Tab-separated table of C-alpha atoms in Angstrom:
chain	number	residue	atom	x	y	z
A	1	MET	CA	-40.480	-23.205	12.337
A	2	ARG	CA	-39.084	-22.975	15.900
A	3	ASN	CA	-41.262	-24.833	18.749
A	4	ARG	CA	-43.637	-22.251	20.433
A	5	LYS	CA	-43.306	-21.100	23.952
A	6	MET	CA	-45.654	-18.714	25.186
A	7	MET	CA	-45.308	-17.159	28.165
A	8	ILE	CA	-48.756	-17.522	29.761
A	9	ALA	CA	-49.651	-18.545	33.133
A	10	ALA	CA	-51.215	-21.357	34.718
A	11	ALA	CA	-54.096	-21.976	33.602
A	12	ALA	CA	-55.612	-23.608	36.398
A	13	ALA	CA	-54.595	-20.900	38.846
A	14	ALA	CA	-56.157	-17.972	36.446
A	15	VAL	CA	-59.475	-19.813	36.061
A	16	SER	CA	-59.330	-20.161	40.042
A	17	ALA	CA	-58.617	-16.764	40.533
A	18	ALA	CA	-61.098	-15.384	38.113
A	19	MET	CA	-63.507	-17.596	39.792
A	20	THR	CA	-62.914	-16.030	42.859
A	21	ILE	CA	-63.852	-12.663	42.168
A	22	PRO	CA	-66.822	-11.090	43.491
A	23	ALA	CA	-69.633	-10.250	41.160
A	24	PHE	CA	-68.747	-6.541	39.911
A	25	ALA	CA	-70.071	-4.230	37.480
A	26	GLN	CA	-68.714	-4.309	33.602
A	27	GLY	CA	-65.296	-2.747	33.538
A	28	TRP	CA	-61.868	-3.735	35.074
A	29	ALA	CA	-61.392	-4.709	38.613
A	30	MET	CA	-58.706	-6.272	40.372
A	31	ASN	CA	-58.312	-9.509	42.668
A	32	GLY	CA	-55.286	-10.014	44.230
A	33	ASN	CA	-52.322	-8.963	42.372
A	34	ASN	CA	-54.024	-9.226	38.834
A	35	TRP	CA	-56.519	-7.038	36.998
A	36	TYR	CA	-59.601	-8.682	35.049
A	37	PHE	CA	-62.149	-7.478	32.726
A	38	ILE	CA	-65.930	-7.902	33.544
A	39	GLY	CA	-67.996	-8.188	30.548
A	40	GLN	CA	-71.446	-7.227	29.689
A	41	ASP	CA	-72.691	-10.340	30.949
A	42	GLY	CA	-70.929	-10.118	34.569
A	43	ASN	CA	-68.591	-13.131	33.504
A	44	VAL	CA	-64.595	-12.150	33.433
A	45	VAL	CA	-63.346	-11.695	29.586
A	46	THR	CA	-60.409	-14.404	28.830
A	47	GLU	CA	-58.141	-14.367	25.767
A	48	SER	CA	-58.947	-11.249	24.369
A	49	TRP	CA	-57.631	-7.461	23.862
A	50	GLN	CA	-58.975	-4.801	25.863
A	51	ALA	CA	-58.791	-1.287	25.904
A	52	SER	CA	-58.124	1.407	28.543
A	53	GLY	CA	-57.194	4.965	27.325
A	54	ASN	CA	-54.733	4.894	24.580
A	55	ASP	CA	-53.704	1.358	25.224
A	56	MET	CA	-54.779	-2.294	24.529
A	57	PHE	CA	-54.096	-4.852	27.322
A	58	TYR	CA	-54.258	-8.555	26.766
A	59	LEU	CA	-56.878	-10.634	29.063
A	60	GLY	CA	-55.169	-14.361	29.641
A	61	TYR	CA	-56.320	-18.219	29.298
A	62	GLY	CA	-57.794	-17.374	32.902
A	63	GLY	CA	-58.627	-13.485	32.329
A	64	ALA	CA	-55.773	-12.149	34.366
A	65	MET	CA	-54.028	-9.347	32.073
A	66	GLU	CA	-50.875	-10.163	31.111
A	67	LYS	CA	-47.271	-8.476	31.677
A	68	ASN	CA	-43.983	-8.576	30.356
A	69	SER	CA	-45.293	-11.028	27.999
A	70	ILE	CA	-45.235	-12.259	24.692
A	71	VAL	CA	-48.952	-13.157	23.164
A	72	GLU	CA	-49.621	-14.727	20.035
A	73	TYR	CA	-53.143	-13.383	18.804
A	74	ARG	CA	-54.801	-14.771	15.926
A	75	ASP	CA	-52.005	-15.647	13.912
A	76	HIS	CA	-49.918	-12.223	14.798
A	77	VAL	CA	-47.210	-11.872	17.870
A	78	TYR	CA	-47.832	-8.923	20.358
A	79	TYR	CA	-45.797	-8.175	23.835
A	80	VAL	CA	-47.321	-6.064	26.365
A	81	ASN	CA	-44.674	-4.511	28.879
A	82	GLU	CA	-44.741	-4.414	32.602
A	83	ASP	CA	-47.633	-2.641	32.832
A	84	GLY	CA	-49.243	-4.923	30.768
A	85	ALA	CA	-50.084	-2.409	27.692
A	86	MET	CA	-49.667	-3.289	24.315
A	87	VAL	CA	-45.869	-2.091	23.323
A	88	LYS	CA	-46.327	0.185	19.591
A	89	ASP	CA	-43.379	0.928	16.912
A	90	SER	CA	-40.557	-0.138	19.312
A	91	TRP	CA	-37.487	-2.987	19.417
A	92	ARG	CA	-37.455	-5.142	22.084
A	93	LYS	CA	-34.677	-7.903	22.929
A	94	LEU	CA	-36.762	-11.740	23.601
A	95	GLU	CA	-36.332	-14.883	23.719
A	96	TYR	CA	-38.981	-16.559	21.410
A	97	ASP	CA	-39.397	-19.862	20.520
A	98	GLY	CA	-36.024	-20.798	22.084
A	99	GLU	CA	-34.096	-18.067	20.564
A	100	GLU	CA	-32.870	-14.713	21.723
A	101	GLY	CA	-32.826	-11.828	19.456
A	102	TRP	CA	-34.795	-8.469	18.619
A	103	MET	CA	-38.302	-8.108	17.531
A	104	TYR	CA	-40.013	-5.125	16.159
A	105	PHE	CA	-43.456	-4.565	17.033
A	106	GLY	CA	-45.341	-1.848	14.464
A	107	PRO	CA	-47.752	0.696	14.816
A	108	ASP	CA	-50.697	-2.096	15.282
A	109	GLY	CA	-48.472	-4.159	18.028
A	110	ARG	CA	-47.798	-6.787	14.949
A	111	ALA	CA	-44.576	-8.362	15.158
A	112	VAL	CA	-42.698	-8.169	12.028
A	113	GLU	CA	-42.878	-11.778	10.834
A	114	LYS	CA	-40.186	-11.918	7.863
A	115	GLY	CA	-38.817	-10.266	5.058
A	116	TRP	CA	-37.269	-6.961	5.028
A	117	LYS	CA	-38.856	-4.174	6.342
A	118	THR	CA	-37.688	-0.377	6.138
A	119	ILE	CA	-37.080	1.182	10.307
A	120	GLY	CA	-36.300	4.912	10.838
A	121	GLU	CA	-34.671	4.696	7.210
A	122	LYS	CA	-32.414	1.646	7.856
A	123	LYS	CA	-33.410	-1.640	6.131
A	124	TYR	CA	-33.743	-4.942	8.064
A	125	HIS	CA	-34.549	-8.514	7.304
A	126	PHE	CA	-37.271	-10.579	9.884
A	127	THR	CA	-37.066	-14.089	9.811
A	128	ASP	CA	-39.746	-15.984	11.845
A	129	HIS	CA	-40.259	-12.445	13.437
A	130	LEU	CA	-36.280	-12.229	15.036
A	131	MET	CA	-34.313	-9.522	12.872
A	132	ASP	CA	-31.362	-11.427	11.296
A	133	HIS	CA	-28.114	-10.102	11.377
A	134	GLY	CA	-24.575	-11.206	9.822
A	135	TRP	CA	-24.462	-12.379	6.530
A	136	PHE	CA	-28.371	-13.133	5.004
A	137	GLU	CA	-28.693	-14.449	1.542
A	138	ASN	CA	-31.572	-13.906	-0.517
A	139	GLU	CA	-32.248	-17.629	-1.384
A	140	SER	CA	-34.379	-16.891	-4.236
A	141	THR	CA	-32.188	-14.370	-6.037
A	142	GLY	CA	-28.960	-15.530	-4.435
A	143	ALA	CA	-27.871	-12.187	-3.378
A	144	ARG	CA	-26.114	-11.827	-0.290
A	145	TYR	CA	-26.056	-8.824	2.539
A	146	TYR	CA	-24.247	-7.889	5.465
A	147	LEU	CA	-26.915	-6.666	8.437
A	148	GLY	CA	-24.048	-6.123	11.051
A	149	THR	CA	-23.744	-7.407	14.338
A	150	GLU	CA	-26.465	-8.842	16.714
A	151	ASP	CA	-27.451	-5.713	18.181
A	152	GLU	CA	-27.321	-3.886	14.707
A	153	GLY	CA	-29.320	-5.961	12.119
A	154	TRP	CA	-29.571	-3.371	9.152
A	155	VAL	CA	-28.616	-3.826	5.849
A	156	GLN	CA	-24.562	-2.130	6.307
A	157	GLN	CA	-22.947	-0.116	3.531
A	158	GLY	CA	-19.315	0.678	2.928
A	159	TRP	CA	-16.452	-1.396	4.558
A	160	ALA	CA	-16.686	-3.474	7.159
A	161	TYR	CA	-14.241	-5.963	8.674
A	162	LEU	CA	-15.601	-9.459	9.739
A	163	ASP	CA	-13.983	-12.468	11.944
A	164	GLU	CA	-14.793	-15.991	12.417
A	165	ASP	CA	-17.238	-14.250	15.518
A	166	ASP	CA	-19.307	-12.063	12.750
A	167	ASP	CA	-20.060	-15.297	10.562
A	168	ALA	CA	-17.860	-18.691	10.983
A	169	ASP	CA	-18.561	-19.006	7.161
A	170	LYS	CA	-16.667	-16.092	6.521
A	171	GLU	CA	-12.743	-15.317	6.245
A	172	GLU	CA	-11.495	-12.830	8.730
A	173	GLY	CA	-10.455	-9.792	6.719
A	174	TRP	CA	-12.191	-6.654	5.055
A	175	TYR	CA	-15.305	-6.558	2.935
A	176	TYR	CA	-17.296	-4.018	0.974
A	177	ILE	CA	-21.081	-3.859	0.674
A	178	LYS	CA	-22.593	-1.785	-2.016
A	179	SER	CA	-25.700	1.140	-1.134
A	180	THR	CA	-27.837	-2.216	-2.760
A	181	GLY	CA	-26.724	-4.388	0.587
A	182	LYS	CA	-24.764	-6.666	-1.678
A	183	TYR	CA	-21.168	-7.221	-1.154
A	184	VAL	CA	-18.890	-7.098	-3.625
A	185	ALA	CA	-17.255	-10.219	-4.663
A	186	ASP	CA	-15.461	-12.076	-7.387
A	187	LYS	CA	-14.032	-9.068	-9.114
A	188	GLU	CA	-11.883	-5.592	-9.128
A	189	GLU	CA	-14.189	-2.848	-7.819
A	190	LYS	CA	-13.416	0.996	-8.400
A	191	ILE	CA	-14.162	2.373	-4.830
A	192	ASP	CA	-13.822	6.355	-3.796
A	193	GLY	CA	-11.139	6.319	-6.860
A	194	VAL	CA	-8.864	3.119	-5.559
A	195	TYR	CA	-9.711	-0.575	-7.088
A	196	TYR	CA	-9.753	-3.353	-4.595
A	197	VAL	CA	-9.847	-6.948	-5.671
A	198	PHE	CA	-12.341	-9.258	-3.692
A	199	ASN	CA	-12.352	-12.832	-3.867
A	200	ALA	CA	-15.607	-15.483	-4.558
A	201	THR	CA	-16.517	-14.897	-0.487
A	202	GLY	CA	-16.369	-10.909	-0.728
A	203	LYS	CA	-13.011	-10.683	1.291
A	204	MET	CA	-10.652	-7.996	-0.057
A	205	MET	CA	-7.747	-9.366	-1.283
A	206	THR	CA	-3.955	-8.311	-0.722
A	207	ASN	CA	-0.414	-9.082	-2.421
A	208	TRP	CA	-0.569	-10.822	-5.925
A	209	VAL	CA	-3.799	-12.034	-6.797
A	210	GLY	CA	-4.065	-14.081	-9.992
A	211	THR	CA	-6.389	-12.197	-12.059
A	212	ASP	CA	-8.163	-13.190	-16.142
A	213	SER	CA	-6.701	-10.560	-18.593
A	214	GLY	CA	-8.748	-12.272	-21.772
A	215	THR	CA	-6.755	-12.653	-24.462
A	216	SER	CA	-3.646	-12.942	-22.902
A	217	GLY	CA	-4.736	-15.487	-20.279
A	218	SER	CA	-3.948	-15.223	-16.295
A	219	THR	CA	-1.625	-12.495	-15.072
A	220	TYR	CA	-0.669	-11.469	-11.745
A	221	LYS	CA	-1.714	-8.114	-10.115
A	222	TYR	CA	-0.162	-6.564	-6.971
A	223	TYR	CA	-2.728	-4.779	-4.583
A	224	ASP	CA	-0.748	-3.165	-1.125
A	225	SER	CA	-0.591	-5.267	1.430
A	226	GLN	CA	-1.476	-2.816	4.190
A	227	SER	CA	-4.323	-0.585	2.692
A	228	GLY	CA	-5.754	-3.215	-0.368
A	229	GLY	CA	-4.978	-0.706	-3.028
A	230	ARG	CA	-4.147	-1.579	-6.640
A	231	ALA	CA	-0.576	-0.659	-7.200
A	232	ASP	CA	0.232	2.333	-10.024
A	233	GLY	CA	3.607	3.798	-10.404
A	234	TRP	CA	6.513	2.778	-8.203
A	235	GLN	CA	6.195	0.927	-5.072
A	236	TYR	CA	8.503	-0.836	-2.919
A	237	ILE	CA	7.844	-4.433	-1.777
A	238	GLN	CA	9.049	-6.530	0.552
A	239	GLU	CA	9.875	-10.147	0.091
A	240	ILE	CA	6.489	-12.347	-0.205
A	241	GLU	CA	5.704	-16.110	-0.193
A	242	ALA	CA	2.907	-17.417	-2.427
A	243	GLY	CA	0.668	-18.655	0.367
A	244	GLU	CA	-2.228	-17.971	1.883
A	245	ASP	CA	-1.913	-13.987	1.442
A	246	SER	CA	-0.718	-13.796	-1.956
A	247	GLU	CA	-1.058	-16.097	-5.171
A	248	LEU	CA	2.912	-15.818	-6.299
A	249	ALA	CA	6.080	-15.187	-4.125
A	250	SER	CA	8.419	-12.175	-5.478
A	251	GLU	CA	11.822	-10.609	-3.902
A	252	GLU	CA	11.818	-7.693	-1.718
A	253	GLY	CA	12.542	-4.523	-4.221
A	254	TRP	CA	11.427	-1.594	-6.071
A	255	TYR	CA	8.774	-2.228	-8.883
A	256	TYR	CA	6.535	-0.050	-11.297
A	257	PHE	CA	2.901	-1.211	-11.784
A	258	LYS	CA	0.647	0.045	-14.763
A	259	GLY	CA	-2.934	-1.090	-13.612
A	260	GLY	CA	-1.387	-3.435	-10.609
A	261	VAL	CA	0.323	-5.221	-13.444
A	262	PRO	CA	4.783	-4.823	-12.728
A	263	TYR	CA	6.641	-3.715	-15.854
A	264	SER	CA	8.609	-7.094	-16.608
A	265	ALA	CA	10.851	-8.696	-19.170
A	266	SER	CA	7.754	-9.753	-20.645
A	267	TYR	CA	5.536	-6.577	-20.240
A	268	LYS	CA	6.091	-3.065	-21.412
A	269	THR	CA	9.777	-3.044	-22.010
A	270	THR	CA	12.068	-3.700	-24.425
A	271	ALA	CA	14.396	-6.642	-24.114
A	272	ILE	CA	17.921	-6.199	-23.844
A	273	ALA	CA	18.995	-9.968	-22.267
A	274	ASP	CA	17.366	-13.229	-21.123
A	275	GLY	CA	15.064	-11.824	-18.341
A	276	ARG	CA	15.742	-8.420	-18.642
A	277	GLY	CA	13.682	-5.845	-20.004
A	278	ILE	CA	13.976	-1.735	-20.237
A	279	ALA	CA	11.232	0.610	-20.102
A	280	LYS	CA	11.323	4.699	-19.899
A	281	ILE	CA	9.623	6.262	-16.962
A	282	ASN	CA	9.400	9.849	-16.460
A	283	GLY	CA	12.394	10.543	-18.706
A	284	SER	CA	14.533	7.777	-17.544
A	285	TRP	CA	15.239	4.086	-18.571
A	286	PHE	CA	14.859	1.438	-16.065
A	287	CYS	CA	15.420	-2.109	-16.207
A	288	PHE	CA	13.204	-5.052	-14.898
A	289	ASP	CA	13.640	-8.730	-14.494
A	290	GLU	CA	10.792	-11.375	-15.059
A	291	ASN	CA	9.209	-11.109	-12.465
A	292	GLY	CA	9.361	-7.558	-12.461
A	293	LYS	CA	11.711	-6.234	-9.781
A	294	MET	CA	13.793	-3.163	-10.814
A	295	VAL	CA	17.419	-4.271	-11.664
A	296	THR	CA	20.610	-2.566	-10.577
A	297	GLY	CA	24.193	-3.294	-11.307
A	298	THR	CA	25.252	-4.186	-14.660
A	299	VAL	CA	23.591	-6.223	-16.687
A	300	ASN	CA	25.370	-8.291	-19.797
A	301	ALA	CA	23.407	-8.007	-23.293
A	302	ASN	CA	22.840	-10.745	-25.489
A	303	ASP	CA	24.683	-9.037	-28.273
A	304	GLY	CA	28.271	-8.997	-25.866
A	305	THR	CA	27.509	-6.052	-24.763
A	306	TRP	CA	26.950	-4.503	-20.925
A	307	TYR	CA	24.886	-2.068	-19.469
A	308	TYR	CA	24.781	0.171	-15.944
A	309	PHE	CA	21.627	0.929	-14.020
A	310	ASN	CA	22.285	2.650	-10.754
A	311	GLU	CA	23.124	0.753	-7.610
A	312	ALA	CA	23.354	3.458	-4.923
A	313	GLU	CA	20.136	4.288	-3.045
A	314	GLY	CA	18.602	7.725	-3.841
A	315	SER	CA	16.537	9.340	-6.831
A	316	ASP	CA	18.919	7.850	-9.234
A	317	GLN	CA	18.805	4.498	-8.244
A	318	GLY	CA	18.405	2.007	-11.132
A	319	LYS	CA	18.397	4.570	-13.681
A	320	MET	CA	20.071	3.268	-16.286
A	321	ARG	CA	23.751	5.344	-16.645
A	322	THR	CA	24.851	7.051	-20.371
A	323	GLY	CA	27.127	9.354	-21.342
A	324	THR	CA	31.237	9.529	-20.218
A	325	GLY	CA	32.458	9.758	-16.124
A	326	LYS	CA	32.995	7.323	-13.341
A	327	VAL	CA	30.438	4.882	-11.650
A	328	ALA	CA	30.689	5.028	-7.959
A	329	ASP	CA	29.255	2.551	-5.315
A	330	ALA	CA	29.538	-0.296	-8.196
A	331	GLU	CA	29.473	-3.631	-6.509
A	332	ASP	CA	31.821	-5.172	-9.930
A	333	LEU	CA	33.010	-1.884	-11.550
A	334	ASP	CA	36.355	-0.291	-10.807
A	335	ASP	CA	35.654	3.201	-9.570
A	336	GLU	CA	38.850	4.316	-10.558
A	337	GLU	CA	38.034	3.934	-14.752
A	338	THR	CA	36.319	6.083	-17.126
A	339	TYR	CA	33.367	4.981	-18.767
A	340	TYR	CA	31.446	5.619	-21.693
A	341	PHE	CA	27.339	4.689	-22.566
A	342	ILE	CA	25.765	5.212	-25.726
A	343	THR	CA	23.235	8.173	-25.652
A	344	THR	CA	21.110	8.100	-27.826
A	345	GLY	CA	19.831	5.725	-30.575
A	346	LYS	CA	18.390	2.337	-30.278
A	347	ASN	CA	21.899	1.091	-28.440
A	348	LYS	CA	21.099	3.857	-25.853
A	349	GLY	CA	23.107	3.185	-22.408
A	350	GLN	CA	25.157	0.416	-23.991
A	351	ALA	CA	28.926	0.128	-23.114
A	352	PHE	CA	30.692	1.697	-25.919
A	353	THR	CA	33.643	0.091	-27.944
A	354	GLY	CA	35.135	2.748	-30.384
A	355	VAL	CA	36.375	6.197	-30.838
A	356	TYR	CA	34.063	8.703	-29.079
A	357	LYS	CA	35.060	12.308	-29.016
A	358	GLY	CA	38.694	11.561	-29.579
A	359	SER	CA	39.009	8.938	-26.770
A	360	LEU	CA	39.337	5.239	-26.681
A	361	TYR	CA	36.930	2.740	-25.202
A	362	ASP	CA	36.751	-0.880	-25.085
A	363	ASN	CA	33.745	-2.026	-23.967
A	364	GLY	CA	32.674	1.093	-21.901
A	365	VAL	CA	35.971	1.290	-20.081
A	366	LEU	CA	38.229	4.235	-21.033
A	367	GLN	CA	41.713	2.857	-22.910
A	368	LYS	CA	44.548	5.192	-21.591
A	369	ALA	CA	48.671	4.695	-21.473
A	370	GLU	CA	49.419	3.644	-17.698
A	371	ASP	CA	53.108	3.262	-17.657
A	372	GLU	CA	53.997	5.628	-20.541
A	373	LYS	CA	53.439	8.602	-21.958
A	374	TYR	CA	52.260	6.513	-25.214
A	375	GLU	CA	50.679	2.941	-25.351
A	376	VAL	CA	48.966	1.054	-28.432
A	377	LYS	CA	45.699	-0.672	-27.975
A	378	THR	CA	44.008	-3.196	-30.136
A	379	VAL	CA	40.168	-3.077	-29.467
A	380	GLU	CA	37.988	-5.047	-31.795
A	381	ILE	CA	35.323	-3.099	-33.627
A	382	ASP	CA	32.823	-4.592	-35.891
A	383	GLY	CA	34.800	-8.176	-35.870
A	384	GLU	CA	38.014	-6.470	-36.652
A	385	ALA	CA	40.953	-5.921	-34.146
A	386	ARG	CA	42.382	-2.684	-34.640
A	387	GLU	CA	45.317	-0.734	-33.032
A	388	PHE	CA	44.988	3.028	-31.748
A	389	LEU	CA	48.190	4.741	-30.375
A	390	VAL	CA	46.652	6.426	-26.844
A	391	ASN	CA	48.125	9.060	-23.919
A	392	LYS	CA	47.713	8.828	-20.448
A	393	SER	CA	44.126	10.915	-21.020
A	394	GLY	CA	43.029	8.098	-23.479
A	395	LYS	CA	42.932	10.358	-26.145
A	396	VAL	CA	43.659	8.526	-29.655
A	397	GLN	CA	46.822	10.015	-31.313
A	398	THR	CA	45.814	10.577	-34.955
A	399	GLY	CA	48.034	9.445	-38.287
A	400	THR	CA	48.139	10.908	-41.418
A	401	ALA	CA	48.586	9.028	-45.078
A	402	SER	CA	52.081	9.454	-44.818
A	403	GLY	CA	52.924	8.782	-41.159
A	404	LYS	CA	52.554	11.161	-38.214
A	405	LYS	CA	55.111	10.313	-35.377
A	406	TYR	CA	55.047	10.824	-31.816
A	407	THR	CA	57.734	10.745	-29.450
A	408	ASP	CA	58.231	9.619	-26.130
A	409	SER	CA	61.279	10.628	-24.875
A	410	SER	CA	61.354	9.037	-21.399
A	411	ALA	CA	60.693	6.006	-22.774
A	412	GLY	CA	62.801	6.312	-25.555
A	413	ILE	CA	60.264	5.254	-28.594
A	414	VAL	CA	59.317	6.943	-31.724
A	415	TYR	CA	55.760	5.862	-32.504
A	416	THR	CA	54.761	6.274	-36.187
A	417	VAL	CA	50.989	6.583	-36.910
A	418	VAL	CA	49.712	5.740	-40.356
A	419	LYS	CA	45.822	6.548	-41.607
A	420	GLU	CA	44.433	3.996	-44.105
A	421	SER	CA	41.944	4.705	-46.816
A	422	ASP	CA	39.227	2.915	-44.561
A	423	GLY	CA	39.632	5.194	-41.837
A	424	SER	CA	42.348	2.769	-39.614
A	425	TYR	CA	45.589	3.501	-38.135
A	426	THR	CA	48.889	1.617	-38.658
A	427	ILE	CA	51.337	2.280	-36.055
A	428	THR	CA	54.946	1.028	-35.866
A	429	SER	CA	57.663	2.560	-33.325
A	430	ALA	CA	60.972	2.739	-33.481
A	431	ASP	CA	64.047	3.295	-30.478
A	432	LYS	CA	64.724	7.107	-30.381
A	433	ASP	CA	68.129	8.308	-31.665
């Protein structure tokens, strides 16, 4: 309880003033600058309310009418204005018990003492006659409410940005108060169609936030660094350091999210290499590392082959290459070479080794004669080294069981290609006569 501080006139002076009032008939009388009320017995009325017209006035200890004062009367608190009239249905910002704050005086003039009170369709809470503000905790239920600034006081609803000036016990940031007045805390909440996450104190969290995913244990979800909304779909993220604003560090780049969790080598993907997984998104295949960042460029697979994911910025960035063609703007590939990546099946995207549509490829690279009309190329297929005769376009020169001859007049060489029963070729060469 606060130390009582009543605003009353000096008792000795009031009594002295009352004693000098001439004998009047019953009713109001002025003496000096003060009004008094004479009772039926001819004495000055003290410490009592007296009506005049539609208003009530308080006569203090010495009988003088109080003005601009807090009045404590029979365990209730009232306030009289500059005319001395009791204030009703009104707010006043006053000092009471050594503290300044807002007080509300009801239709009977009594100040609301404590508890919840709905005033003008807004809900307020009072403690020791003063309106509460900021964060308020209901000690019996443990529920916490945000009551706005010292000049607001009503139960807030919706988003509220708070700093230490609002509540020294709160971290600066965004908070969300539900229609009940309770703030959202220690959970993920869907608000206007968007998911947000709040820590134990109610502050909205951003960036990487660890969550309990149930049987799979702890995982991390990403919430936009500006809006706080849970990420879904593609999102470009700047480099993040683990610390106060993020529970996980991550590299700058593109990420793809489902319910805030990024696709990664261990989530929603098919492994193609250690720490690398691929997933089909909107009809195209992409690769992600162990932390969820989209991977571009060459990816060496566990089986000795490799994949390529477009490096150039644009709508095709990150997409798995399939089919035949040159690869431009690749960091570690020759843009003069022609490549073939498998287009269908479980090995889709792998650099191909073997003959495709009559052309020879070794680990994805088209094999062609460089200097002469024909050239013999050796390629390992299914663990077995095989020879092929190719021309300058990379086309395989086929043979027959009895042998088929190919003459390179400029080099003075005749090649004989024999097709064996297993489909392989035996190639011999001789000088041209």
